[in-house]
PDB file of C-alpha atoms in Angstrom:
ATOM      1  CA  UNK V  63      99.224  -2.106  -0.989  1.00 53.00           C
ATOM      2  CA  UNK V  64      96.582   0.708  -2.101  1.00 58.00           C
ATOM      3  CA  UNK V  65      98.052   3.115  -3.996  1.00 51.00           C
ATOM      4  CA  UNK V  66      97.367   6.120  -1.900  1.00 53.00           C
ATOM      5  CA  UNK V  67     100.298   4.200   1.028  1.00 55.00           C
ATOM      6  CA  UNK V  68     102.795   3.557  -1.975  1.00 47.00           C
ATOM      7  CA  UNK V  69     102.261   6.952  -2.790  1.00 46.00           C
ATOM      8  CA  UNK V  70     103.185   8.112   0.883  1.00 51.00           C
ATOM      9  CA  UNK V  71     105.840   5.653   1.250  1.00 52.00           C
ATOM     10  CA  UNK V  72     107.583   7.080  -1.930  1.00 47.00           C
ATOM     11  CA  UNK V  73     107.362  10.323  -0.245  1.00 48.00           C
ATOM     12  CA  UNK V  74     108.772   9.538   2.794  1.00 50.00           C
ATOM     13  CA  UNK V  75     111.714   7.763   1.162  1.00 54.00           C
ATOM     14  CA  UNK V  76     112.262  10.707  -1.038  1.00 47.00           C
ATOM     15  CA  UNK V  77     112.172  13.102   1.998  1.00 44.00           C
ATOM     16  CA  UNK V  78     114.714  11.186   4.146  1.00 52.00           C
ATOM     17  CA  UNK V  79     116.858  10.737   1.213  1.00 47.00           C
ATOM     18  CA  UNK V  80     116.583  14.780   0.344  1.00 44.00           C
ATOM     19  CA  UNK V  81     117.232  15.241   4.568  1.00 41.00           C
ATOM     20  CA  UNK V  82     120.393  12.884   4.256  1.00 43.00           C
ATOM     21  CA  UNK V  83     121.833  15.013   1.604  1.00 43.00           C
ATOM     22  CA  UNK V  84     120.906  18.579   2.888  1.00 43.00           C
ATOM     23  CA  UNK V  85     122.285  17.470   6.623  1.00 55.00           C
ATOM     24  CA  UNK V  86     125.445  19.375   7.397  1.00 72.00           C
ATOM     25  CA  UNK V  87     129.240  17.053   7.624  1.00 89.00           C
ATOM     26  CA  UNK V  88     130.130  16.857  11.305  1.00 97.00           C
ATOM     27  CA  UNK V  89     133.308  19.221  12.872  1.00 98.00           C
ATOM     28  CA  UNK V  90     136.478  16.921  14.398  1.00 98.00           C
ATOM     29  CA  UNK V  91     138.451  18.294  16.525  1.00 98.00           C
ATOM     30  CA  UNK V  92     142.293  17.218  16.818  1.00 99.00           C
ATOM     31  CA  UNK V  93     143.279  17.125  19.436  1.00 98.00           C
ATOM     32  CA  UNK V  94     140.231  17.833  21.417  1.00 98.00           C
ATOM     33  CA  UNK V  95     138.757  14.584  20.100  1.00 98.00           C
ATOM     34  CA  UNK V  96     141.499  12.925  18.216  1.00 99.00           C
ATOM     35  CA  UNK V  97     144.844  12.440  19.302  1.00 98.00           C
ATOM     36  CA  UNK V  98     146.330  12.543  15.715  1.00 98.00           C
ATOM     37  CA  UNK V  99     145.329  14.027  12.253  1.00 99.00           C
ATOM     38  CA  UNK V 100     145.187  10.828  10.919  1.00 99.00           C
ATOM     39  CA  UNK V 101     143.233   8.895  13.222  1.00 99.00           C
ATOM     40  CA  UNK V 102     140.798  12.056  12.306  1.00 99.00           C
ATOM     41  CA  UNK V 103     140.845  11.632   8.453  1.00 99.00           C
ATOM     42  CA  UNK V 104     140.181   7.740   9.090  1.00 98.00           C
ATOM     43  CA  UNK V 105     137.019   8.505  11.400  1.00 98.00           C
ATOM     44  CA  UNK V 106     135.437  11.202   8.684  1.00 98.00           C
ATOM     45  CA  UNK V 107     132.892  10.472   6.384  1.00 97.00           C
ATOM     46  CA  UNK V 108     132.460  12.611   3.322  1.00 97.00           C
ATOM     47  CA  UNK V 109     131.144  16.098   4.079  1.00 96.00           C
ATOM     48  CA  UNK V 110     133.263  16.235   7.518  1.00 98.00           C
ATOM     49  CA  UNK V 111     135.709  19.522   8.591  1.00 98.00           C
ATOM     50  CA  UNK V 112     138.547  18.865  10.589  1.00 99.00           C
ATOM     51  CA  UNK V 113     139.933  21.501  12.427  1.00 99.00           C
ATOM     52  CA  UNK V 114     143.399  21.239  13.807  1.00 99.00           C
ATOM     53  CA  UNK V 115     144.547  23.287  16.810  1.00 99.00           C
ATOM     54  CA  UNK V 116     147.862  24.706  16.709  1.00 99.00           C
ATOM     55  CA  UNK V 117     150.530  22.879  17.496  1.00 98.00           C
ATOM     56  CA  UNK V 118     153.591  20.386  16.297  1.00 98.00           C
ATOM     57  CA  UNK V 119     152.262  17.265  14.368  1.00 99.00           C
ATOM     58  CA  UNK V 120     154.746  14.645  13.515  1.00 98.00           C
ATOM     59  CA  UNK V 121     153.303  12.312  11.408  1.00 98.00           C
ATOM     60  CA  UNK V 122     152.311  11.834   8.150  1.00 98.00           C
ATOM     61  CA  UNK V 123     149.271  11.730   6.423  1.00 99.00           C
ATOM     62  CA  UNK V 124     147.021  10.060   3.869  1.00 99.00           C
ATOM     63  CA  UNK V 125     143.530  10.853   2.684  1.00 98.00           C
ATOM     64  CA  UNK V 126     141.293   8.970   0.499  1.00 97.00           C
ATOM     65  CA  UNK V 127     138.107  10.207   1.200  1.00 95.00           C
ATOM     66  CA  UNK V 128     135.636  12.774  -0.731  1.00 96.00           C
ATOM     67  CA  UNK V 129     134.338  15.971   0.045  1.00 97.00           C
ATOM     68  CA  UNK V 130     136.655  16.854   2.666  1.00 98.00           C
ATOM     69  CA  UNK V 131     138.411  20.086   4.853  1.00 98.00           C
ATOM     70  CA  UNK V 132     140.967  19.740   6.371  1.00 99.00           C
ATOM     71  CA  UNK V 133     141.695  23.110   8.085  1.00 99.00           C
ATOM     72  CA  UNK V 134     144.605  24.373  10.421  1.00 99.00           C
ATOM     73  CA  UNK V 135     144.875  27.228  12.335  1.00 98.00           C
ATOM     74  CA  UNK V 136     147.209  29.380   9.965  1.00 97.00           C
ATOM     75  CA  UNK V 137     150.645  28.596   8.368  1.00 96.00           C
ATOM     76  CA  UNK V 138     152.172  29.650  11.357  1.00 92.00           C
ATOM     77  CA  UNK V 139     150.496  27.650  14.017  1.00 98.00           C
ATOM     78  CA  UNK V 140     149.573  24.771  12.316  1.00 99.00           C
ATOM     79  CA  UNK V 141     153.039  22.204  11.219  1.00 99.00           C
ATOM     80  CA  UNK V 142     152.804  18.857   9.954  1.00 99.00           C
ATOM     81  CA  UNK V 143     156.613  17.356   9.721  1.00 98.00           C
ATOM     82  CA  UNK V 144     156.663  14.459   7.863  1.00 98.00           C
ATOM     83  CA  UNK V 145     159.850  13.207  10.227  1.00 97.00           C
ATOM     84  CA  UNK V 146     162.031  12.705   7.396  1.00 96.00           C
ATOM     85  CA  UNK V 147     160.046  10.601   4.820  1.00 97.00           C
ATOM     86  CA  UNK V 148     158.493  10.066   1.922  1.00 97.00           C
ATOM     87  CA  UNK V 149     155.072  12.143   2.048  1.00 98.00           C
ATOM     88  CA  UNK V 150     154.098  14.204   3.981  1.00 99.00           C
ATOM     89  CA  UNK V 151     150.545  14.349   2.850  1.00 99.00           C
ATOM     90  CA  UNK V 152     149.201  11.921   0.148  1.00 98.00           C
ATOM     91  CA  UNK V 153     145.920  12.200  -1.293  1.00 96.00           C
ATOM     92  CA  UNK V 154     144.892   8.780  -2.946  1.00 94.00           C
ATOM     93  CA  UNK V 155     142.062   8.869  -5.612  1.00 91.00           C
ATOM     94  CA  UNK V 156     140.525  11.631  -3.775  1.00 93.00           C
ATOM     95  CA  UNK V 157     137.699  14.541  -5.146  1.00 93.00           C
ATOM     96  CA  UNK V 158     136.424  18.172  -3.543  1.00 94.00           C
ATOM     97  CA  UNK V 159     138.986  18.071  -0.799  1.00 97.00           C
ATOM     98  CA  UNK V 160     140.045  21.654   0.982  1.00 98.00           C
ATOM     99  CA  UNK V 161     143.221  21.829   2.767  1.00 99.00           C
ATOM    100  CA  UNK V 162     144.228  25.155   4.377  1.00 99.00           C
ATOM    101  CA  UNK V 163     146.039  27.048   7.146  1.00 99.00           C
ATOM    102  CA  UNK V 164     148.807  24.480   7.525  1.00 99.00           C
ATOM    103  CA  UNK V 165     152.674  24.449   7.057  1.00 99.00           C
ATOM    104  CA  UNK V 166     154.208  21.216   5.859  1.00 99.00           C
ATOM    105  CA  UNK V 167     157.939  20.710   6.004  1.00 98.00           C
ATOM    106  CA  UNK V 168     160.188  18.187   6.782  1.00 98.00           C
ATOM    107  CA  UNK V 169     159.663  15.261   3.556  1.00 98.00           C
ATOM    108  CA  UNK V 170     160.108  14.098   0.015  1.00 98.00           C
ATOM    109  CA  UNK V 171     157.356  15.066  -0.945  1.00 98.00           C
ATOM    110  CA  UNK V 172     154.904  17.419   1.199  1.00 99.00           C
ATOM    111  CA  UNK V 173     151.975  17.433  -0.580  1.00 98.00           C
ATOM    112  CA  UNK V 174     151.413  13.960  -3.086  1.00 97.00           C
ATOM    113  CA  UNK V 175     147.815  13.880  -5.140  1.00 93.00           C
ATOM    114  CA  UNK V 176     147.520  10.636  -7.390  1.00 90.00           C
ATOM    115  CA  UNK V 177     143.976  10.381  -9.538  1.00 87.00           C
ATOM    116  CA  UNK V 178     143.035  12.898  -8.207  1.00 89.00           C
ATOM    117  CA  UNK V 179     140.167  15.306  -8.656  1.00 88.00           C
ATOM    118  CA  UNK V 180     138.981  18.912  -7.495  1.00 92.00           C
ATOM    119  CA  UNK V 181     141.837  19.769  -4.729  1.00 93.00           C
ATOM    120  CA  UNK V 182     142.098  23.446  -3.116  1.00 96.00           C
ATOM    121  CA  UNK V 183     145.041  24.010  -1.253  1.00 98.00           C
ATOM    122  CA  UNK V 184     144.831  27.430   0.065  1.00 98.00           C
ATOM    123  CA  UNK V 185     147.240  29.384   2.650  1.00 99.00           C
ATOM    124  CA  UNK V 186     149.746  27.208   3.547  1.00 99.00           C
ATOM    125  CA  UNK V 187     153.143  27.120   3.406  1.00 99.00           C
ATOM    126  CA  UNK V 188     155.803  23.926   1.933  1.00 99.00           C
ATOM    127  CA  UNK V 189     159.236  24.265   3.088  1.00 98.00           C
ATOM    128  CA  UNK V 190     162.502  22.563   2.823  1.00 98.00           C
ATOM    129  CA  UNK V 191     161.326  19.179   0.501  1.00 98.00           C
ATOM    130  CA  UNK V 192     164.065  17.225  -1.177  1.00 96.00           C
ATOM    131  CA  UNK V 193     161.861  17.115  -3.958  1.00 96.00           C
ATOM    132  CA  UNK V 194     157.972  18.830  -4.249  1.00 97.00           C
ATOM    133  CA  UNK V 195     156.555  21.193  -2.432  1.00 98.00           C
ATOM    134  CA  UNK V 196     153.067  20.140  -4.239  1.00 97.00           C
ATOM    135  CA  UNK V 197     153.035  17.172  -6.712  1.00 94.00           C
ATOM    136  CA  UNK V 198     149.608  16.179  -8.878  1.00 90.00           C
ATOM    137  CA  UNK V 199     150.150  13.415 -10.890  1.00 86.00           C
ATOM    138  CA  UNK V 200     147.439  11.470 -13.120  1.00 78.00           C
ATOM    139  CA  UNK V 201     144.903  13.870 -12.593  1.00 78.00           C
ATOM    140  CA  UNK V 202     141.473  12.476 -13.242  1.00 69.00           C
ATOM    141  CA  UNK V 203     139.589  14.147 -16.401  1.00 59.00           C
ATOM    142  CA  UNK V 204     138.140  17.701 -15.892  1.00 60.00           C
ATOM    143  CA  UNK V 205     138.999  18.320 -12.166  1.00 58.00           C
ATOM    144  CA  UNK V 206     139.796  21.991 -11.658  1.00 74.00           C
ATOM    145  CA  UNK V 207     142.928  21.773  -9.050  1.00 88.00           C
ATOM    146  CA  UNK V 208     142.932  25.166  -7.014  1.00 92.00           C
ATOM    147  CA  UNK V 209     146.592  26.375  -5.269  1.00 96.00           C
ATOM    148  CA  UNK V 210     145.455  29.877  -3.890  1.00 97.00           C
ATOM    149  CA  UNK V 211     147.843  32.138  -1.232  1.00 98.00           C
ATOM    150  CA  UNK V 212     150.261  29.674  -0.741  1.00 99.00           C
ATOM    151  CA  UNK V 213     153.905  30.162   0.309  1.00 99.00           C
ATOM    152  CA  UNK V 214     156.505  27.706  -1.022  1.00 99.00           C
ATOM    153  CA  UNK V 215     159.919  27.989   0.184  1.00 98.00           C
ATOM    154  CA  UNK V 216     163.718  26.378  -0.327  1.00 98.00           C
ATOM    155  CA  UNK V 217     161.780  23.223  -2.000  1.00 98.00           C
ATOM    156  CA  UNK V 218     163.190  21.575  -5.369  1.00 96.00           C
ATOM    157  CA  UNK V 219     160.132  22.272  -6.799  1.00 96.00           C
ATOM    158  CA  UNK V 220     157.510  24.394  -5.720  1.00 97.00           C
ATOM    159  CA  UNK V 221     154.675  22.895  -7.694  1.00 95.00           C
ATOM    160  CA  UNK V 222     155.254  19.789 -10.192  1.00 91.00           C
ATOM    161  CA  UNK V 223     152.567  18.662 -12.246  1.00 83.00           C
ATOM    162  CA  UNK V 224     152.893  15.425 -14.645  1.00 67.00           C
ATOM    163  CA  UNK V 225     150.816  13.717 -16.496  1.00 59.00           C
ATOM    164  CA  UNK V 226     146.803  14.132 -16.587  1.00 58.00           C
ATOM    165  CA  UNK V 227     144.765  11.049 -16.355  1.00 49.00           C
ATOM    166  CA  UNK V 228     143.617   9.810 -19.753  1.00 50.00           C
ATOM    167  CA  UNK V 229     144.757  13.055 -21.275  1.00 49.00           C
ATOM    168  CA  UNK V 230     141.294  14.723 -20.428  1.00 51.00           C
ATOM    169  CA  UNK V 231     140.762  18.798 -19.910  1.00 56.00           C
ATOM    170  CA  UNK V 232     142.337  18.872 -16.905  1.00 57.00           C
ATOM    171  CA  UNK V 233     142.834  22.632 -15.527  1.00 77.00           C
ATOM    172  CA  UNK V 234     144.710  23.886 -13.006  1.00 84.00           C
ATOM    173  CA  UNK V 235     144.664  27.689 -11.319  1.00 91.00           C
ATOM    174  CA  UNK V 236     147.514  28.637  -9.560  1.00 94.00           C
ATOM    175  CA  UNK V 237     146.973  32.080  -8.389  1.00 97.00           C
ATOM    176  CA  UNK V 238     148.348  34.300  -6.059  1.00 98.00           C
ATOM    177  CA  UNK V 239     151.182  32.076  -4.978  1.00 98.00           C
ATOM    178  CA  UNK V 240     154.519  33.163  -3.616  1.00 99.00           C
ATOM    179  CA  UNK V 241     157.644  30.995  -4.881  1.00 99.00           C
ATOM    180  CA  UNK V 242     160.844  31.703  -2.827  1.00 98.00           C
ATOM    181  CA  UNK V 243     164.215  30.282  -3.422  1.00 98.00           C
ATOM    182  CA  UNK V 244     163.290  27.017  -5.225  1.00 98.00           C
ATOM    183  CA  UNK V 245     164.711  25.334  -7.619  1.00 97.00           C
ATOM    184  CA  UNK V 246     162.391  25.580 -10.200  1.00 97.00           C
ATOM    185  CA  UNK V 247     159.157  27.335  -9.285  1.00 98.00           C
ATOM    186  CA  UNK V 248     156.645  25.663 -11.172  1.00 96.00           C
ATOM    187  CA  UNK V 249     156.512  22.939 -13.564  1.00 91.00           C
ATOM    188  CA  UNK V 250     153.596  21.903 -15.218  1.00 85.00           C
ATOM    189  CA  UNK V 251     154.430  18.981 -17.342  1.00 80.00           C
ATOM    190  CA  UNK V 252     151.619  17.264 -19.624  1.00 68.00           C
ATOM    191  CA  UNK V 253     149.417  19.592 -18.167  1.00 65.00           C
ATOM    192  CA  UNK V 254     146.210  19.846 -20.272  1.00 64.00           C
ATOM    193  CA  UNK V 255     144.970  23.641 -19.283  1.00 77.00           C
ATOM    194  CA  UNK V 256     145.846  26.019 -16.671  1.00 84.00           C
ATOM    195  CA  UNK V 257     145.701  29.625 -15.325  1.00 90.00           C
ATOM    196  CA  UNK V 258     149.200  31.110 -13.655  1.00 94.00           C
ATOM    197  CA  UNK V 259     147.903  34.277 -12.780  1.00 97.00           C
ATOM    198  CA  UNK V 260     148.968  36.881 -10.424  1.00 98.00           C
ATOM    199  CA  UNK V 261     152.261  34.706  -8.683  1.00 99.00           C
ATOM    200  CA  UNK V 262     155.344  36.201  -7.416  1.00 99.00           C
ATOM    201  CA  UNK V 263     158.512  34.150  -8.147  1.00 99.00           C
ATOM    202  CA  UNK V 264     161.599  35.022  -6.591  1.00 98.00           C
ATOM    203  CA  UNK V 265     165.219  33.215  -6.902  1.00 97.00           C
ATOM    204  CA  UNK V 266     165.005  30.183  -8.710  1.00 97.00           C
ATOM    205  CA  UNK V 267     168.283  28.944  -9.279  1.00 94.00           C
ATOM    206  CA  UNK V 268     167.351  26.864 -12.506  1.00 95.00           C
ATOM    207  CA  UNK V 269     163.254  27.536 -13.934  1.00 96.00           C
ATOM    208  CA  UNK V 270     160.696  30.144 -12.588  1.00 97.00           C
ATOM    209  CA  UNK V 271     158.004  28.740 -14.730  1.00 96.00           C
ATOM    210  CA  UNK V 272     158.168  25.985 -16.960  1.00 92.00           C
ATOM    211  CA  UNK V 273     155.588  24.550 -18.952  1.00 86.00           C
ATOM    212  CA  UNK V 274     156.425  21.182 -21.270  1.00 80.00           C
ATOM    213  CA  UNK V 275     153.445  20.153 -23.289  1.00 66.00           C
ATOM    214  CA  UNK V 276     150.274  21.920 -22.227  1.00 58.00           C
ATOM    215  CA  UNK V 277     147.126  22.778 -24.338  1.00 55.00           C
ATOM    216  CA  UNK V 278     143.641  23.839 -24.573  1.00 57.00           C
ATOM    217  CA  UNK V 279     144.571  27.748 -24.374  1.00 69.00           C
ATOM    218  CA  UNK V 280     146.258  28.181 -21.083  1.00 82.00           C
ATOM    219  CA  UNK V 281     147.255  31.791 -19.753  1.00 90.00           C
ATOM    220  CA  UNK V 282     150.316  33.007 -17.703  1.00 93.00           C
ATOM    221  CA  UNK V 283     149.242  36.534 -16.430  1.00 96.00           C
ATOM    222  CA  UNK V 284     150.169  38.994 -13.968  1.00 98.00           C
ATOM    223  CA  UNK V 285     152.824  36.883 -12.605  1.00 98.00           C
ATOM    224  CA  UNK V 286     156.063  38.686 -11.470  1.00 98.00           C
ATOM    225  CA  UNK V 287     159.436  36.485 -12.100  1.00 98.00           C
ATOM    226  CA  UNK V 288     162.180  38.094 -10.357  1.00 96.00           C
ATOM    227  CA  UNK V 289     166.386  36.827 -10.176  1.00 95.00           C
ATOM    228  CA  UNK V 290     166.292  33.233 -11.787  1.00 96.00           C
ATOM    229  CA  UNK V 291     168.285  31.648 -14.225  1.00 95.00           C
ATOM    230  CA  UNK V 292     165.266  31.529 -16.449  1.00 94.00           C
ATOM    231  CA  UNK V 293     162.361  33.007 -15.886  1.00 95.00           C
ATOM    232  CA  UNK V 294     159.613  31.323 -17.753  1.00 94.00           C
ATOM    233  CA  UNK V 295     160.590  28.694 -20.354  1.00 91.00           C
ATOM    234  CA  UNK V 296     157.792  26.919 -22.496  1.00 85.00           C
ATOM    235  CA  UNK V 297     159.378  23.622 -24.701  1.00 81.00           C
ATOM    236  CA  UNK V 298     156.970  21.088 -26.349  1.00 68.00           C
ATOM    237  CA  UNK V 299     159.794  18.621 -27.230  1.00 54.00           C
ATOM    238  CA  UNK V 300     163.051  16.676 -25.989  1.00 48.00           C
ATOM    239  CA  UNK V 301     165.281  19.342 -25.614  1.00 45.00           C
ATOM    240  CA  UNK V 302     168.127  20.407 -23.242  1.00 48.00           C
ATOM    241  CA  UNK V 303     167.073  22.879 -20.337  1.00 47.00           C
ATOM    242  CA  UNK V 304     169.276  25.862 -20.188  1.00 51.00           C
ATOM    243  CA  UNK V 305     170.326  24.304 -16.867  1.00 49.00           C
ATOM    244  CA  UNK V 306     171.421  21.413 -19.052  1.00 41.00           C
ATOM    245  CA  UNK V 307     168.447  19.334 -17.707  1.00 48.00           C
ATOM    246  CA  UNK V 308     166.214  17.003 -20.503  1.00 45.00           C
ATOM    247  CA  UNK V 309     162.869  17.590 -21.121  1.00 43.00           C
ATOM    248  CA  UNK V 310     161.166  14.629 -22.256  1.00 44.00           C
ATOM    249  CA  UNK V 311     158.840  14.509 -25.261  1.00 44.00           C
ATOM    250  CA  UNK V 312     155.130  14.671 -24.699  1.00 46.00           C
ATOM    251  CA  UNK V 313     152.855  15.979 -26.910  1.00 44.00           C
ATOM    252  CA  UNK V 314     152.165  19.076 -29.307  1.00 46.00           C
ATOM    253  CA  UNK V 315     150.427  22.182 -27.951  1.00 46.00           C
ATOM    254  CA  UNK V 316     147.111  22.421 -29.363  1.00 48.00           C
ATOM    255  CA  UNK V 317     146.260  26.136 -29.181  1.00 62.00           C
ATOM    256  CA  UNK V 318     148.124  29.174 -28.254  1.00 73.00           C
ATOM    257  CA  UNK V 319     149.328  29.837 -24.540  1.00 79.00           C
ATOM    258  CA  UNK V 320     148.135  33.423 -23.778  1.00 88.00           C
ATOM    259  CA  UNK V 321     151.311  35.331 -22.474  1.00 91.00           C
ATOM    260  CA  UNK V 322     150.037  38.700 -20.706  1.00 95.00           C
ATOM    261  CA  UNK V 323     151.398  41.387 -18.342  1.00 97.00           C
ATOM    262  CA  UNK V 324     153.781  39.739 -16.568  1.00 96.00           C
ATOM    263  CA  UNK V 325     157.264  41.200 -15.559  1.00 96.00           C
ATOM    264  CA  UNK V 326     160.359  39.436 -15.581  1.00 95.00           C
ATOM    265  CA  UNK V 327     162.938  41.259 -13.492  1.00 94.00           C
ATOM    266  CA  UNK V 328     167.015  40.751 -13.396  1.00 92.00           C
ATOM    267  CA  UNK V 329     166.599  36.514 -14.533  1.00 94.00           C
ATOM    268  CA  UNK V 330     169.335  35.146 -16.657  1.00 91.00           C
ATOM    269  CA  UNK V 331     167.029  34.753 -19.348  1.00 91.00           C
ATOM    270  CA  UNK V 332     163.846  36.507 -19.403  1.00 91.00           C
ATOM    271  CA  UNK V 333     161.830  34.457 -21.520  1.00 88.00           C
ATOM    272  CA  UNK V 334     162.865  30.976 -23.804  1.00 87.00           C
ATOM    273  CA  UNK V 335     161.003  28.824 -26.416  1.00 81.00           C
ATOM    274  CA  UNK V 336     161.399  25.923 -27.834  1.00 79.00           C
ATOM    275  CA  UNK V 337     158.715  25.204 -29.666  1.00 72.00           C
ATOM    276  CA  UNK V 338     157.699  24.150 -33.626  1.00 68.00           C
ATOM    277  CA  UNK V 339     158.860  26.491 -36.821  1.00 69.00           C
ATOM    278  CA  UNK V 340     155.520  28.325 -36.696  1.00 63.00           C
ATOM    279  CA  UNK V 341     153.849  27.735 -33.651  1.00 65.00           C
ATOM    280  CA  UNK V 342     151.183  30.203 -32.713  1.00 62.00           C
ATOM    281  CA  UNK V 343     151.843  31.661 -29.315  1.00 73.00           C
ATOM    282  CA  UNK V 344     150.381  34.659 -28.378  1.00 85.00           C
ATOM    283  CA  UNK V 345     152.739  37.304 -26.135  1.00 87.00           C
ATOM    284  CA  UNK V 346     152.192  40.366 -25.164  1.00 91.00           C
ATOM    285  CA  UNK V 347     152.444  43.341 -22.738  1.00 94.00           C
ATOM    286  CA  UNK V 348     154.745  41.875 -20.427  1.00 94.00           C
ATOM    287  CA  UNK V 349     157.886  43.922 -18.692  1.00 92.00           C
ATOM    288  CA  UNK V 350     161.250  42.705 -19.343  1.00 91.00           C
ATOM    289  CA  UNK V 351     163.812  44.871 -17.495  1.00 83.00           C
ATOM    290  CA  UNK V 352     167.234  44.766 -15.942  1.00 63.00           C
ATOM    291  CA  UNK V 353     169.884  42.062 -17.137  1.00 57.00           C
ATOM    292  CA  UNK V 354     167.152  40.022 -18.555  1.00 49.00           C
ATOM    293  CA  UNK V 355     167.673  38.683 -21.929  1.00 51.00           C
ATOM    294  CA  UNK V 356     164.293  38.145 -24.230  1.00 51.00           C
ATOM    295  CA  UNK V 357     164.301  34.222 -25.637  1.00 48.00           C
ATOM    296  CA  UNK V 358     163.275  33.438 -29.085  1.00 38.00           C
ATOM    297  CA  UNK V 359     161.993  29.987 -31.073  1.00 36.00           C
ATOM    298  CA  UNK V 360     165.510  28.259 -31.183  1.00 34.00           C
ATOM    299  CA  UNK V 361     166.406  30.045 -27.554  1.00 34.00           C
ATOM    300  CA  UNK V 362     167.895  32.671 -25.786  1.00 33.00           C
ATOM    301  CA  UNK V 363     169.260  35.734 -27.952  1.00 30.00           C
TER     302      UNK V 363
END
């Protein structure tokens, strides 16, 4: 072949291939196309929105595909009830996927992301689960897991995080959240980095925050903790929760946990660590007022 047609066959391929990737995902439509959620998910290809009308969706749901949004029609509108079992939602090995404007209720477990990487769940709401609202767990190295707006209500756990995958820099932003009568709020447990920034949590019967074994120099700002039993409680080792609950031993932190203007309002305990005789942490400008009691090293004063 002369080399002036492999020339323009190498630019041809190179123009179809830059075309492929440029070409917008398709829209589905559920139920205008798609009876089910699910039989949506299994017909996308990477790249794909699905938008979900309102309605009642009983069902439950599993995605393993990439590059993905999923999008309801607002928290209110929108329900997936996971009729009493285990998930509600499970996201299986999954990267870059959006899921927004839904309310999940009604399971175990609403939201479940194993090896998992890059996940935004923005403006929905998790009600009611026996166990976690949202539970990551072996989180592939360096994803940057998003939770943005969301409303968590009545759920053991609002957000549970354990265990990153292969102990990489794994971050997490959880911003803007609302946490309403849970048991415990958040948990981030071996939990490489994260940012808790600008959350209200309200009524936690046993833990607004608690972090066990995080590193990498996280921040908690902003956040306002209101009427728990404790309202943020950081431990690096096995220890007894001041809800008599065991934390189990991880790892050291590695660098300081930055502390910053947050207020913790009328909780049982303000603020509790248990962490190494000489542990840098770094604390400051935060509001402790009304009934709350300020934690030290060995625990609450």
């Amino acid at each position: 072949m002369p080399l002036r047609e492999i020339k323009q066959a190498l630019w041809l391929g190179f123009l179809c291939a830059a075309l492929s990737v440029a070409a917008p995902g398709s829209v589905l439509k559920v139920p205008d196309e798609y009876s089910t959620i699910q039989q949506a998910i299994d017909s996308a290809e990477a790249g794909d929105e699905i938008l979900v009308a309102p309605g009642l969706y009983q069902e439950t749901l599993t995605i393993a595909t990439d590059d993905l949004r999923l999008s309801g029609s607002g928290a209110g509108k929108t329900i997936v009830d996971g009729m009493g079992r285990q998930v509600a939602l499970r996201l299986y090995d999954a990267a870059r996927v959006r899921i927004a404007g839904f309310a999940f209720r009604n399971a175990s477990v609403l939201v479940y992301g194993y090896h998992t990487s890059d996940i935004i769940l923005a403006h929905n709401e998790f009600q009611g689960a026996i166990l976690n609202g949202v539970w990551f767990d072996q989180s592939r190295r360096r994803p940057a897991h998003q939770l943005i707006s969301n409303r968590f209500l009545n759920n053991q756990w609002g957000v549970y995080s354990l265990a990153d995958w292969g102990g990489g820099e794994v971050f997490y932003a959880i911003t803007g959240n609302e946490f309403v009568s849970n048991r415990y709020g958040i948990w981030l447990d071996s939990t490489a980095k994260f940012r808790v920034d600008g959350n209200l949590i309200l009524s936690s019967e046993g833990i607004g925050l608690l972090i066990n074994w995080n590193n990498l120099g996280s921040a908690v700002l902003r956040n306002v903790i209101v009427n728990c039993g404790v309202g943020l409680y950081i431990v690096e080792q096995d220890d007894e929760f001041p809800d008599a609950q065991t934390a189990p031993r991880r790892h050291s932190v590695a660098r300081p946990t930055k502390i910053y203007h947050n207020t913790l309002d009328q909780n049982g305990i303000a603020l509790s660590l248990k962490l190494p005789e000489g542990f840098p942490y770094d604390i400051a400008n935060n509001i402790v007022t009304v009934h709350g009691v300020l934690g030290s090293k060995e625990g609450a004063a």
